[in-house]
């Protein structure tokens, strides 16, 4: 049995291992209900340029009403300069030094740009930000980000909004093994609660998702399902799964069974 | 007999429909914050689609059904106007590029069943038959035959034209203050009224708790090389985009949806997204002329459902969100029916 340590992000501890997004819900009211049903303690918020503090304040107020820790993101940024500027704006608007750093390298599948991500991470860490970089599942990239000083890394499961689940479990599990002290969160690409469960079973500390809940037929029920899934996945990780075997092993002892009932 | 006096606050889409329903029985005084009649409110910019099935994907069934009810009211409202307003019921065609088929399937799954309304799978041949200029460009789509649209610019003009021929009085560029008087009378600024119908949309934000603006941006393009017979929606991973053909080779292409109170000019990013999406539907848009790029605020409550209320003799109708043309006739009729109709 492994130790069940709480999720820790830059020194702050959280019980819930589900980070939830605030976009794409059918209405703000449903968003609030879904967030509540997810039992998440951290909500991500995207700041578009048009949402100056006064301009976006109604929606921002709805987010504040949830009482959750806010994790602003730099969604939609394509260059280091854009991302750094937006991070500065986020720090001012949301009064937090946390930033989910998202730097898009490919417009169509929204794949993060690893090169620009390293540069922006270095700048923001040096300015005192607590950076949560959204990255691909490349081990060397993750090692470089950790070497820069990131306590938390957020490799993707699959491209944003695809709902494909963990496309490369081998890569993700290698990152987990090689960076045992880093908080790892699978961010993006999950579609089903079983995907979240799989990430947690693998030893990932949490998952971050938005579309899988917001785009479900009933976002509130799906939020509840994801909450159960991360709890199940974490419990399974702590409990340590039995080793996989290639040959069947009976779960009922066969000793004492008459020999003519035993096959071969 | 002297007609009772009714003040209508706001001369956008909802204010106009209220005025059209009330002008025969009441003497109307119409207050509008904008300096003129024809370009105010989200309703002036919208694509004016009547798409209860397509919208059922994002709204509750009862709202979509209210849209069906409203569709039946439009022809009578338009028939009373002094000049003709294009009203079309030729359906909506929904198409997707091959890489966005997942979004099309998800859209189809979420269409809510409604009596008398149905969705048809559209093959390459169906698409070519419905919209010959899209032949070969799309291989799969969905056709919603019962949907429609109207020409909102013509509706704005014609409704003002009609009301000018009545005893209605207009006050443009006027902000309003309401004062409740004794014996149930109410004052707007200094004048007394029997009833007030508040249709100010986002202009009533200070009075209506929870009302917010949802920014929308649209382009209006003159494109003589493009011929479409009905609104076409394009599935896109991040932005559902529609192209609504209007008279005189004009097209309304929209719309972004951003949680913001900023009504400032459209951004370069939104412009690129809308126009490039239109170009991928029909390359004839490349030579089109940009007539206007607009941004406006849709008034919405936190559940994105319309709300009507009666307090004393003030009737308030607001929060039609992105469903102004879809819902307004039915919502306004419901709101006014008990007290004034």
Coordinates of C-alpha atoms in Angstrom, one line a residue:
Chain A
X1 CA 0.0 0.0 0.0
X2 CA 1.3 3.4 -0.9
X3 CA 1.1 6.6 1.2
X4 CA -1.9 8.7 0.3
X5 CA -0.5 12.2 0.2
X6 CA -2.8 15.0 -0.7
X7 CA -2.5 16.8 -4.0
X8 CA 0.1 19.5 -3.6
X9 CA 0.5 22.4 -5.9
X10 CA 3.3 24.8 -5.1
X11 CA 2.9 24.1 -1.4
X12 CA -0.9 24.3 -1.3
X13 CA -2.7 21.1 -0.5
X14 CA -6.0 20.0 -2.0
X15 CA -8.3 17.1 -1.4
X16 CA -9.9 16.9 -4.8
X17 CA -7.8 15.6 -7.6
X18 CA -10.0 17.1 -10.3
X19 CA -9.3 20.5 -11.8
X20 CA -12.2 21.8 -13.8
X21 CA -12.5 24.4 -16.6
X22 CA -15.1 27.1 -16.9
X23 CA -15.7 27.3 -20.6
X24 CA -18.2 25.9 -23.1
X25 CA -21.1 25.1 -20.7
X26 CA -24.6 25.6 -22.0
X27 CA -25.0 28.4 -19.4
X28 CA -23.2 30.0 -16.5
X29 CA -25.9 28.5 -14.2
X30 CA -25.1 25.0 -15.4
X31 CA -21.4 25.7 -15.1
X32 CA -21.9 26.6 -11.4
X33 CA -23.9 23.4 -10.8
X34 CA -21.4 21.2 -12.6
X35 CA -18.4 22.7 -10.7
X36 CA -20.2 22.1 -7.5
X37 CA -21.1 18.5 -8.5
X38 CA -17.4 17.8 -9.5
X39 CA -16.3 18.7 -5.9
X40 CA -13.3 20.4 -7.6
X41 CA -11.3 22.9 -5.6
X42 CA -9.5 24.5 -8.5
X43 CA -11.2 26.1 -11.5
X44 CA -9.3 27.3 -14.6
X45 CA -10.3 30.6 -16.2
X46 CA -9.3 32.0 -19.5
X47 CA -8.7 35.7 -19.9
X48 CA -9.4 37.0 -23.3
X49 CA -8.2 40.4 -24.1
X50 CA -11.7 41.7 -24.4
X51 CA -12.4 40.7 -20.8
X52 CA -10.8 43.6 -19.1
X53 CA -11.6 43.6 -15.4
X54 CA -14.6 45.8 -15.8
X55 CA -15.7 44.3 -19.1
X56 CA -15.8 40.7 -17.9
X57 CA -16.7 41.3 -14.4
X58 CA -20.1 39.6 -14.4
X59 CA -18.8 36.2 -15.5
X60 CA -15.8 36.7 -13.2
X61 CA -18.2 37.3 -10.3
X62 CA -19.9 34.0 -11.1
X63 CA -16.5 32.2 -10.9
X64 CA -15.7 34.0 -7.7
X65 CA -19.0 32.9 -6.3
X66 CA -17.9 29.3 -6.6
X67 CA -15.3 30.1 -3.8
X68 CA -12.7 27.9 -5.6
X69 CA -9.0 28.5 -6.1
X70 CA -8.6 30.2 -9.5
X71 CA -6.0 29.0 -12.0
X72 CA -5.9 31.5 -14.9
X73 CA -4.6 30.2 -18.2
X74 CA -3.0 31.7 -21.3
X75 CA -5.3 29.8 -23.7
X76 CA -5.0 31.1 -27.3
X77 CA -1.5 32.5 -27.0
X78 CA 0.9 31.6 -29.9
X79 CA 4.1 33.5 -28.9
X80 CA 6.2 33.9 -25.8
X81 CA 5.5 37.6 -25.7
X82 CA 1.7 37.1 -25.9
X83 CA 1.8 34.5 -23.1
X84 CA 4.0 36.6 -20.8
X85 CA 1.8 39.6 -21.3
X86 CA -1.4 37.7 -20.7
X87 CA 0.2 36.1 -17.6
X88 CA 0.9 39.6 -16.3
X89 CA -2.7 40.6 -17.0
X90 CA -4.0 37.5 -15.3
X91 CA -1.9 38.1 -12.2
X92 CA -3.5 41.6 -11.9
X93 CA -7.1 40.6 -12.7
X94 CA -7.3 37.4 -10.7
X95 CA -4.8 38.4 -7.9
X96 CA -2.9 35.1 -8.1
X97 CA 0.7 34.2 -9.1
X98 CA -0.5 30.8 -10.4
X99 CA -0.6 30.5 -14.2
X100 CA -1.4 27.6 -16.4
X101 CA 0.9 28.3 -19.2
X102 CA -0.5 27.3 -22.6
X103 CA 1.4 28.2 -25.7
X104 CA 0.0 26.8 -28.9
X105 CA 2.3 25.6 -31.6
X106 CA -0.2 24.2 -34.1
X107 CA -3.5 26.0 -34.7
X108 CA -5.5 23.0 -35.7
X109 CA -4.8 20.4 -33.0
X110 CA -3.7 23.1 -30.5
X111 CA -0.5 21.2 -29.8
X112 CA 1.7 23.0 -27.3
X113 CA 4.9 24.6 -28.7
X114 CA 7.6 22.9 -26.6
X115 CA 10.4 25.4 -27.5
X116 CA 8.4 28.5 -26.8
X117 CA 7.0 26.9 -23.7
X118 CA 10.5 26.5 -22.2
X119 CA 11.4 30.1 -22.9
X120 CA 8.1 31.5 -21.5
X121 CA 8.4 29.2 -18.4
X122 CA 11.9 30.5 -17.6
X123 CA 10.7 34.1 -17.9
X124 CA 7.6 33.7 -15.8
X125 CA 9.4 31.6 -13.1
X126 CA 12.1 34.4 -12.8
X127 CA 9.3 36.9 -12.3
X128 CA 7.9 34.9 -9.4
X129 CA 5.0 33.1 -11.1
X130 CA 4.1 29.7 -10.1
X131 CA 4.0 28.1 -13.5
X132 CA 1.8 25.1 -14.4
X133 CA 3.0 24.3 -18.0
X134 CA 0.6 22.5 -20.3
X135 CA 3.0 20.4 -22.4
X136 CA 3.1 17.3 -24.6
X137 CA 3.9 13.9 -23.2
X138 CA 7.6 14.2 -24.1
X139 CA 9.9 13.0 -21.3
X140 CA 12.8 15.2 -22.1
X141 CA 10.6 18.3 -22.4
X142 CA 9.2 17.4 -19.0
X143 CA 12.6 17.0 -17.5
X144 CA 13.7 20.4 -18.9
X145 CA 10.6 22.1 -17.4
X146 CA 11.3 20.4 -14.1
X147 CA 14.9 21.5 -14.2
X148 CA 13.8 25.1 -14.7
X149 CA 12.0 24.9 -11.4
X150 CA 8.4 23.8 -12.2
X151 CA 6.9 21.9 -9.3
X152 CA 3.9 20.9 -11.4
X153 CA 3.7 19.7 -15.0
X154 CA 0.6 19.1 -17.1
X155 CA 1.3 16.8 -20.0
X156 CA -1.6 16.2 -22.4
X157 CA -3.6 13.0 -22.6
X158 CA -4.7 13.9 -26.2
X159 CA -5.3 17.2 -28.1
X160 CA -7.6 19.6 -26.3
X161 CA -11.3 18.8 -26.8
X162 CA -10.8 15.5 -28.6
X163 CA -12.0 13.3 -25.8
X164 CA -9.7 10.5 -27.0
X165 CA -8.2 9.7 -23.5
X166 CA -4.6 8.8 -22.9
X167 CA -3.2 8.3 -26.4
X168 CA 0.2 7.3 -25.2
X169 CA 0.1 5.6 -21.8
X170 CA 3.7 4.5 -22.1
X171 CA 5.0 8.0 -22.4
X172 CA 2.8 9.2 -19.5
X173 CA 3.9 6.4 -17.3
X174 CA 7.6 7.0 -18.2
X175 CA 7.2 10.6 -17.1
X176 CA 5.7 9.4 -13.9
X177 CA 8.5 7.0 -13.2
X178 CA 11.3 9.4 -14.0
X179 CA 9.9 12.4 -12.2
X180 CA 8.6 10.9 -9.0
X181 CA 8.7 14.2 -7.0
X182 CA 7.0 16.4 -9.5
X183 CA 3.2 16.9 -9.2
X184 CA 1.8 15.6 -12.5
X185 CA -1.6 16.5 -13.8
X186 CA -3.0 15.1 -17.1
X187 CA -4.4 18.1 -18.9
X188 CA -6.6 17.9 -21.9
X189 CA -7.9 15.2 -24.2
X190 CA -10.0 13.2 -21.7
X191 CA -13.5 12.3 -22.7
X192 CA -14.6 9.6 -20.2
X193 CA -14.4 9.1 -16.5
X194 CA -12.5 5.9 -17.2
X195 CA -9.7 8.0 -18.9
X196 CA -9.4 10.1 -15.7
X197 CA -9.4 6.9 -13.6
X198 CA -6.6 5.4 -15.8
X199 CA -4.4 8.5 -15.3
X200 CA -4.9 8.4 -11.5
X201 CA -4.3 4.6 -11.4
X202 CA -1.0 5.3 -13.2
X203 CA 0.1 7.5 -10.4
X204 CA -0.8 10.9 -11.8
X205 CA -1.7 13.3 -9.1
X206 CA -4.7 14.9 -10.7
X207 CA -6.5 15.5 -14.0
X208 CA -7.6 18.8 -15.5
X209 CA -10.5 18.8 -17.9
X210 CA -13.3 21.0 -19.4
X211 CA -14.9 19.8 -22.6
X212 CA -15.6 16.3 -21.2
X213 CA -17.9 17.8 -18.6
X214 CA -19.1 21.0 -20.4
X215 CA -19.8 19.1 -23.6
X216 CA -21.6 16.2 -22.0
X217 CA -25.4 15.8 -22.5
X218 CA -25.8 16.5 -18.8
X219 CA -22.7 18.4 -17.6
X220 CA -23.8 18.2 -13.9
X221 CA -24.1 14.4 -13.9
X222 CA -20.9 14.0 -15.9
X223 CA -19.1 16.2 -13.3
X224 CA -20.2 13.8 -10.6
X225 CA -19.0 10.8 -12.6
X226 CA -15.6 12.4 -13.0
X227 CA -15.4 13.0 -9.3
X228 CA -16.1 9.3 -8.6
X229 CA -13.6 8.3 -11.3
X230 CA -10.6 10.3 -9.8
X231 CA -11.4 9.0 -6.4
X232 CA -11.5 5.4 -7.7
X233 CA -8.3 5.9 -9.7
X234 CA -6.4 7.4 -6.7
X235 CA -7.7 4.6 -4.4
X236 CA -6.5 2.0 -6.9
X237 CA -3.1 3.7 -7.1
X238 CA -2.7 3.8 -3.3
X239 CA -3.9 0.2 -3.0
X240 CA -1.4 -1.0 -5.6
X241 CA -2.8 -3.1 -8.3
X242 CA -1.9 -6.8 -8.5
X243 CA 0.8 -7.6 -11.0
X244 CA -0.4 -8.6 -14.5
X245 CA 0.2 -12.2 -15.5
X246 CA 0.1 -14.0 -18.8
X247 CA -1.4 -17.3 -17.5
X248 CA -4.7 -17.7 -15.7
X249 CA -4.5 -18.3 -12.0
X250 CA -7.6 -19.6 -10.4
X251 CA -9.1 -17.5 -7.7
X252 CA -10.8 -20.5 -6.1
X253 CA -8.4 -23.1 -4.7
X254 CA -8.8 -26.4 -6.5
X255 CA -7.3 -28.6 -3.8
X256 CA -9.9 -31.1 -2.7
X257 CA -11.8 -31.0 -5.9
X258 CA -12.4 -34.5 -7.3
X259 CA -9.9 -35.2 -10.1
X260 CA -12.5 -35.8 -12.7
X261 CA -13.7 -32.2 -12.3
X262 CA -10.3 -30.7 -13.0
X263 CA -9.5 -30.1 -16.7
X264 CA -6.2 -31.2 -18.0
Chain B
X1 CA -62.4 56.9 -25.8
X2 CA -58.9 58.0 -24.9
X3 CA -56.4 55.2 -25.3
X4 CA -54.3 54.3 -22.2
X5 CA -50.7 55.5 -22.2
X6 CA -48.0 53.0 -22.4
X7 CA -44.2 53.7 -22.3
X8 CA -42.0 51.3 -24.1
X9 CA -38.4 51.5 -23.0
X10 CA -36.0 50.4 -25.7
X11 CA -36.6 50.2 -29.4
X12 CA -34.6 47.1 -30.3
X13 CA -36.1 43.9 -31.4
X14 CA -38.2 43.3 -28.2
X15 CA -39.4 46.9 -28.0
X16 CA -40.5 46.8 -31.7
X17 CA -42.5 43.6 -31.3
X18 CA -44.1 45.0 -28.1
X19 CA -45.0 48.2 -30.0
X20 CA -46.4 46.2 -33.0
X21 CA -48.6 44.2 -30.6
X22 CA -49.8 47.2 -28.6
X23 CA -50.1 50.3 -30.9
X24 CA -53.7 49.8 -31.9
X25 CA -55.0 49.7 -28.3
X26 CA -52.6 52.0 -26.6
X27 CA -51.0 55.4 -27.1
X28 CA -47.3 54.5 -27.2
X29 CA -44.4 56.6 -26.1
X30 CA -41.2 54.9 -27.2
X31 CA -37.9 55.8 -25.4
X32 CA -34.6 54.7 -27.0
X33 CA -31.1 55.5 -25.7
X34 CA -29.6 55.4 -29.2
X35 CA -29.9 58.5 -31.3
X36 CA -31.8 56.8 -34.2
X37 CA -34.2 54.0 -34.9
X38 CA -32.4 51.5 -37.1
X39 CA -29.2 50.4 -35.7
X40 CA -29.8 49.8 -32.0
X41 CA -29.4 46.7 -29.9
X42 CA -28.2 43.2 -30.6
X43 CA -31.2 42.7 -32.9
X44 CA -29.9 45.1 -35.5
X45 CA -26.7 43.0 -35.9
X46 CA -28.0 39.5 -35.7
X47 CA -28.5 37.0 -38.5
X48 CA -32.2 36.7 -37.5
X49 CA -32.3 32.9 -38.0
X50 CA -35.4 31.1 -36.9
X51 CA -33.7 27.8 -36.0
X52 CA -35.4 26.0 -33.1
X53 CA -34.0 22.6 -34.0
X54 CA -30.4 23.8 -34.4
X55 CA -30.6 25.8 -31.2
X56 CA -32.1 22.9 -29.3
X57 CA -28.6 21.5 -29.2
X58 CA -27.7 24.2 -26.7
X59 CA -31.0 25.1 -25.0
X60 CA -33.7 23.3 -23.0
X61 CA -36.5 21.6 -24.9
X62 CA -39.1 24.1 -23.7
X63 CA -37.1 27.0 -25.1
X64 CA -36.8 25.3 -28.5
X65 CA -40.6 24.7 -28.4
X66 CA -41.2 28.3 -27.6
X67 CA -39.1 29.0 -30.7
X68 CA -41.5 26.8 -32.8
X69 CA -44.4 28.8 -31.4
X70 CA -42.7 32.1 -32.2
X71 CA -42.0 31.0 -35.8
X72 CA -45.7 30.7 -36.3
X73 CA -46.3 34.3 -35.1
X74 CA -43.7 35.9 -37.4
X75 CA -45.7 35.8 -40.7
X76 CA -48.7 37.7 -39.2
X77 CA -46.4 40.3 -37.6
X78 CA -44.6 40.9 -40.9
X79 CA -47.8 40.9 -43.0
X80 CA -49.0 44.0 -41.1
X81 CA -45.9 46.0 -42.1
X82 CA -46.1 48.6 -44.9
X83 CA -43.1 47.2 -46.8
X84 CA -42.2 43.6 -47.5
X85 CA -39.6 41.9 -45.3
X86 CA -37.9 38.7 -46.5
X87 CA -39.2 35.7 -44.5
X88 CA -37.9 32.4 -45.6
X89 CA -38.6 28.9 -44.4
X90 CA -36.2 26.8 -46.5
X91 CA -34.4 25.1 -43.7
X92 CA -30.9 25.1 -42.4
X93 CA -28.0 23.1 -43.9
X94 CA -25.3 22.0 -41.5
X95 CA -22.0 21.0 -43.0
X96 CA -18.6 20.0 -41.7
X97 CA -15.1 19.5 -43.1
X98 CA -13.9 15.9 -42.9
X99 CA -11.7 16.5 -39.9
X100 CA -14.7 18.0 -38.0
X101 CA -17.0 15.0 -38.5
X102 CA -16.9 14.3 -34.8
X103 CA -18.4 17.7 -34.1
X104 CA -21.2 17.0 -36.6
X105 CA -22.0 13.7 -35.0
X106 CA -22.1 15.3 -31.6
X107 CA -24.4 18.0 -32.9
X108 CA -26.7 15.4 -34.4
X109 CA -26.8 13.5 -31.1
X110 CA -27.9 16.6 -29.2
X111 CA -30.7 17.7 -31.5
X112 CA -33.8 17.4 -29.3
X113 CA -36.9 15.7 -30.8
X114 CA -39.8 18.1 -31.4
X115 CA -43.2 17.3 -32.9
X116 CA -43.3 18.2 -36.6
X117 CA -39.6 19.0 -36.8
X118 CA -37.0 16.6 -37.9
X119 CA -33.4 16.3 -39.1
X120 CA -32.3 14.6 -42.3
X121 CA -28.9 13.2 -43.1
X122 CA -27.6 15.1 -46.1
X123 CA -25.3 13.1 -48.5
X124 CA -23.1 14.7 -51.2
X125 CA -26.0 14.5 -53.6
X126 CA -28.4 16.1 -51.1
X127 CA -26.0 18.9 -50.5
X128 CA -25.6 19.5 -54.2
X129 CA -29.3 19.5 -54.7
X130 CA -30.0 21.9 -51.8
X131 CA -27.0 24.2 -52.4
X132 CA -25.6 23.6 -55.9
X133 CA -22.6 25.9 -55.3
X134 CA -21.5 23.7 -52.4
X135 CA -21.5 20.6 -54.6
X136 CA -18.3 18.6 -54.1
X137 CA -17.1 20.8 -51.2
X138 CA -18.9 18.8 -48.5
X139 CA -19.7 15.1 -48.4
X140 CA -21.9 14.9 -45.3
X141 CA -24.2 17.2 -43.5
X142 CA -27.5 17.5 -41.8
X143 CA -30.6 19.3 -43.2
X144 CA -33.2 20.8 -40.9
X145 CA -36.1 21.5 -43.3
X146 CA -38.5 23.4 -41.1
X147 CA -36.1 26.2 -40.1
X148 CA -36.1 29.7 -41.5
X149 CA -34.8 33.2 -41.3
X150 CA -35.8 36.8 -41.9
X151 CA -34.2 40.1 -43.0
X152 CA -33.8 41.9 -39.8
X153 CA -32.6 45.2 -41.4
X154 CA -35.8 45.3 -43.4
X155 CA -37.8 44.4 -40.3
X156 CA -36.2 47.2 -38.4
X157 CA -37.0 49.8 -41.1
X158 CA -40.5 48.6 -41.8
X159 CA -41.6 48.4 -38.2
X160 CA -40.4 52.0 -37.6
X161 CA -42.2 53.0 -40.8
X162 CA -45.4 51.5 -39.6
X163 CA -45.2 53.0 -36.1
X164 CA -44.5 56.4 -37.5
X165 CA -47.9 56.3 -39.2
X166 CA -49.7 55.7 -35.8
X167 CA -50.1 58.1 -32.8
X168 CA -46.9 56.6 -31.2
X169 CA -44.4 59.1 -30.1
X170 CA -40.6 58.6 -30.2
X171 CA -37.9 59.9 -27.9
X172 CA -34.4 59.0 -29.3
X173 CA -31.2 59.6 -27.5
X174 CA -33.0 59.5 -24.1
X175 CA -32.1 57.8 -21.0
X176 CA -35.0 57.0 -18.7
X177 CA -35.8 57.2 -15.0
X178 CA -38.8 55.5 -13.5
X179 CA -40.7 56.8 -10.5
X180 CA -43.6 54.9 -9.0
X181 CA -46.4 57.3 -8.2
X182 CA -49.5 56.9 -5.9
X183 CA -52.6 55.1 -7.3
X184 CA -50.5 52.8 -9.4
X185 CA -49.4 55.4 -11.8
X186 CA -45.9 55.4 -13.0
X187 CA -43.7 58.2 -14.3
X188 CA -41.0 57.9 -16.9
X189 CA -38.8 61.0 -16.5
X190 CA -41.5 63.6 -16.0
X191 CA -44.5 62.0 -17.8
X192 CA -47.1 59.8 -16.3
X193 CA -48.1 56.4 -17.8
X194 CA -50.6 53.7 -17.2
X195 CA -48.0 51.0 -18.0
X196 CA -44.4 50.7 -18.7
X197 CA -42.9 47.9 -20.8
X198 CA -39.2 47.6 -20.2
X199 CA -37.4 46.1 -23.2
X200 CA -34.0 47.7 -22.8
X201 CA -31.9 44.6 -23.1
X202 CA -28.5 45.2 -21.6
X203 CA -29.5 48.8 -21.0
X204 CA -31.5 47.5 -18.0
X205 CA -28.5 46.0 -16.3
X206 CA -28.6 48.2 -13.3
X207 CA -32.2 47.3 -12.6
X208 CA -32.2 43.6 -13.3
X209 CA -30.1 41.4 -11.0
X210 CA -28.0 38.8 -12.8
X211 CA -28.3 40.3 -16.3
X212 CA -25.1 40.1 -18.1
X213 CA -23.8 40.9 -21.6
X214 CA -22.5 38.1 -23.9
X215 CA -20.4 39.6 -26.6
X216 CA -21.1 38.6 -30.2
X217 CA -19.3 39.7 -33.3
X218 CA -20.6 39.4 -36.9
X219 CA -19.5 40.3 -40.4
X220 CA -21.8 41.5 -43.2
X221 CA -20.4 40.8 -46.6
X222 CA -21.6 41.6 -50.1
X223 CA -20.6 38.7 -52.2
X224 CA -22.2 38.5 -55.7
X225 CA -20.2 35.4 -56.6
X226 CA -21.9 33.4 -53.8
X227 CA -25.4 32.0 -54.1
X228 CA -26.9 30.2 -51.1
X229 CA -30.5 29.5 -50.6
X230 CA -30.7 29.1 -46.9
X231 CA -28.5 29.6 -43.8
X232 CA -25.5 27.3 -43.7
X233 CA -23.9 26.3 -40.5
X234 CA -20.3 25.1 -40.4
X235 CA -19.1 22.8 -37.7
X236 CA -15.8 23.9 -36.4
X237 CA -13.8 22.6 -33.4
X238 CA -14.2 25.9 -31.5
X239 CA -16.7 28.1 -33.2
X240 CA -20.1 27.1 -34.6
X241 CA -20.2 29.5 -37.6
X242 CA -23.3 30.4 -39.7
X243 CA -23.6 32.1 -43.0
X244 CA -27.1 33.6 -43.5
X245 CA -27.9 34.8 -47.0
X246 CA -29.8 38.1 -47.0
X247 CA -31.4 40.0 -50.0
X248 CA -29.1 41.8 -52.5
X249 CA -26.2 39.2 -52.3
X250 CA -25.5 40.1 -48.7
X251 CA -24.5 37.6 -46.1
X252 CA -24.4 37.8 -42.3
X253 CA -21.5 35.7 -41.0
X254 CA -21.4 35.1 -37.3
X255 CA -21.0 34.8 -34.5
X256 CA -18.5 34.7 -31.8
X257 CA -19.7 34.3 -28.2
X258 CA -17.5 35.7 -25.5
X259 CA -18.3 36.2 -21.9
X260 CA -17.5 39.9 -21.8
X261 CA -19.3 43.3 -21.3
X262 CA -17.1 44.9 -23.9
X263 CA -19.0 46.2 -26.8
X264 CA -16.0 47.7 -28.5
X265 CA -15.1 47.0 -32.1
X266 CA -14.6 43.5 -33.4
X267 CA -11.1 42.1 -32.9
X268 CA -8.7 41.0 -35.7
X269 CA -8.7 37.4 -34.4
X270 CA -12.5 37.2 -34.6
X271 CA -12.6 38.8 -38.0
X272 CA -10.0 36.3 -39.3
X273 CA -11.9 33.4 -37.8
X274 CA -15.3 34.3 -39.2
X275 CA -14.1 35.3 -42.6
X276 CA -11.7 32.3 -43.1
X277 CA -14.4 29.9 -42.1
X278 CA -16.8 31.5 -44.6
X279 CA -14.0 31.2 -47.3
X280 CA -13.6 27.5 -46.5
X281 CA -17.4 27.1 -47.2
X282 CA -17.3 29.0 -50.5
X283 CA -14.3 30.5 -52.1
X284 CA -16.5 33.1 -53.7
X285 CA -16.3 35.0 -50.4
X286 CA -12.7 35.9 -51.3
X287 CA -13.8 38.6 -53.7
X288 CA -16.7 39.7 -51.5
X289 CA -16.9 43.2 -50.0
X290 CA -16.9 43.8 -46.3
X291 CA -20.0 45.9 -45.6
X292 CA -19.7 45.9 -41.9
X293 CA -17.9 44.3 -39.0
X294 CA -19.9 44.6 -35.8
X295 CA -19.9 43.7 -32.1
X296 CA -22.7 43.8 -29.7
X297 CA -23.9 42.5 -26.4
X298 CA -26.6 39.9 -26.1
X299 CA -28.6 40.3 -22.8
X300 CA -28.6 37.1 -20.8
X301 CA -29.3 35.8 -17.3
X302 CA -27.1 33.1 -15.8
X303 CA -29.3 30.3 -17.1
X304 CA -29.4 31.9 -20.6
X305 CA -33.2 31.7 -20.5
X306 CA -35.5 34.7 -21.1
X307 CA -37.3 36.3 -18.1
X308 CA -40.4 38.3 -18.0
X309 CA -41.8 39.9 -14.8
X310 CA -44.5 42.3 -13.7
X311 CA -43.8 44.7 -10.8
X312 CA -46.7 47.1 -10.2
X313 CA -47.4 48.4 -13.7
X314 CA -43.9 47.8 -15.1
X315 CA -43.6 44.7 -17.4
X316 CA -40.1 43.7 -18.0
X317 CA -39.0 41.4 -20.9
X318 CA -35.3 40.6 -21.1
X319 CA -32.5 38.0 -21.3
X320 CA -33.3 36.6 -24.8
X321 CA -29.6 35.8 -25.1
X322 CA -28.7 34.5 -28.6
X323 CA -32.4 33.7 -29.3
X324 CA -33.9 37.1 -30.0
X325 CA -35.6 36.4 -33.3
X326 CA -36.2 32.8 -32.4
X327 CA -38.2 33.7 -29.3
X328 CA -39.2 37.3 -29.3
X329 CA -42.8 37.1 -30.7
X330 CA -43.8 34.3 -28.3
X331 CA -42.0 35.7 -25.2
X332 CA -43.4 39.2 -25.8
X333 CA -46.9 37.9 -26.4
X334 CA -46.8 35.8 -23.2
X335 CA -45.5 38.8 -21.2
X336 CA -48.1 41.2 -22.4
X337 CA -51.1 38.9 -22.7
X338 CA -52.3 39.0 -19.1
X339 CA -52.2 42.7 -18.5
X340 CA -52.3 44.4 -21.9
X341 CA -53.5 42.1 -24.7

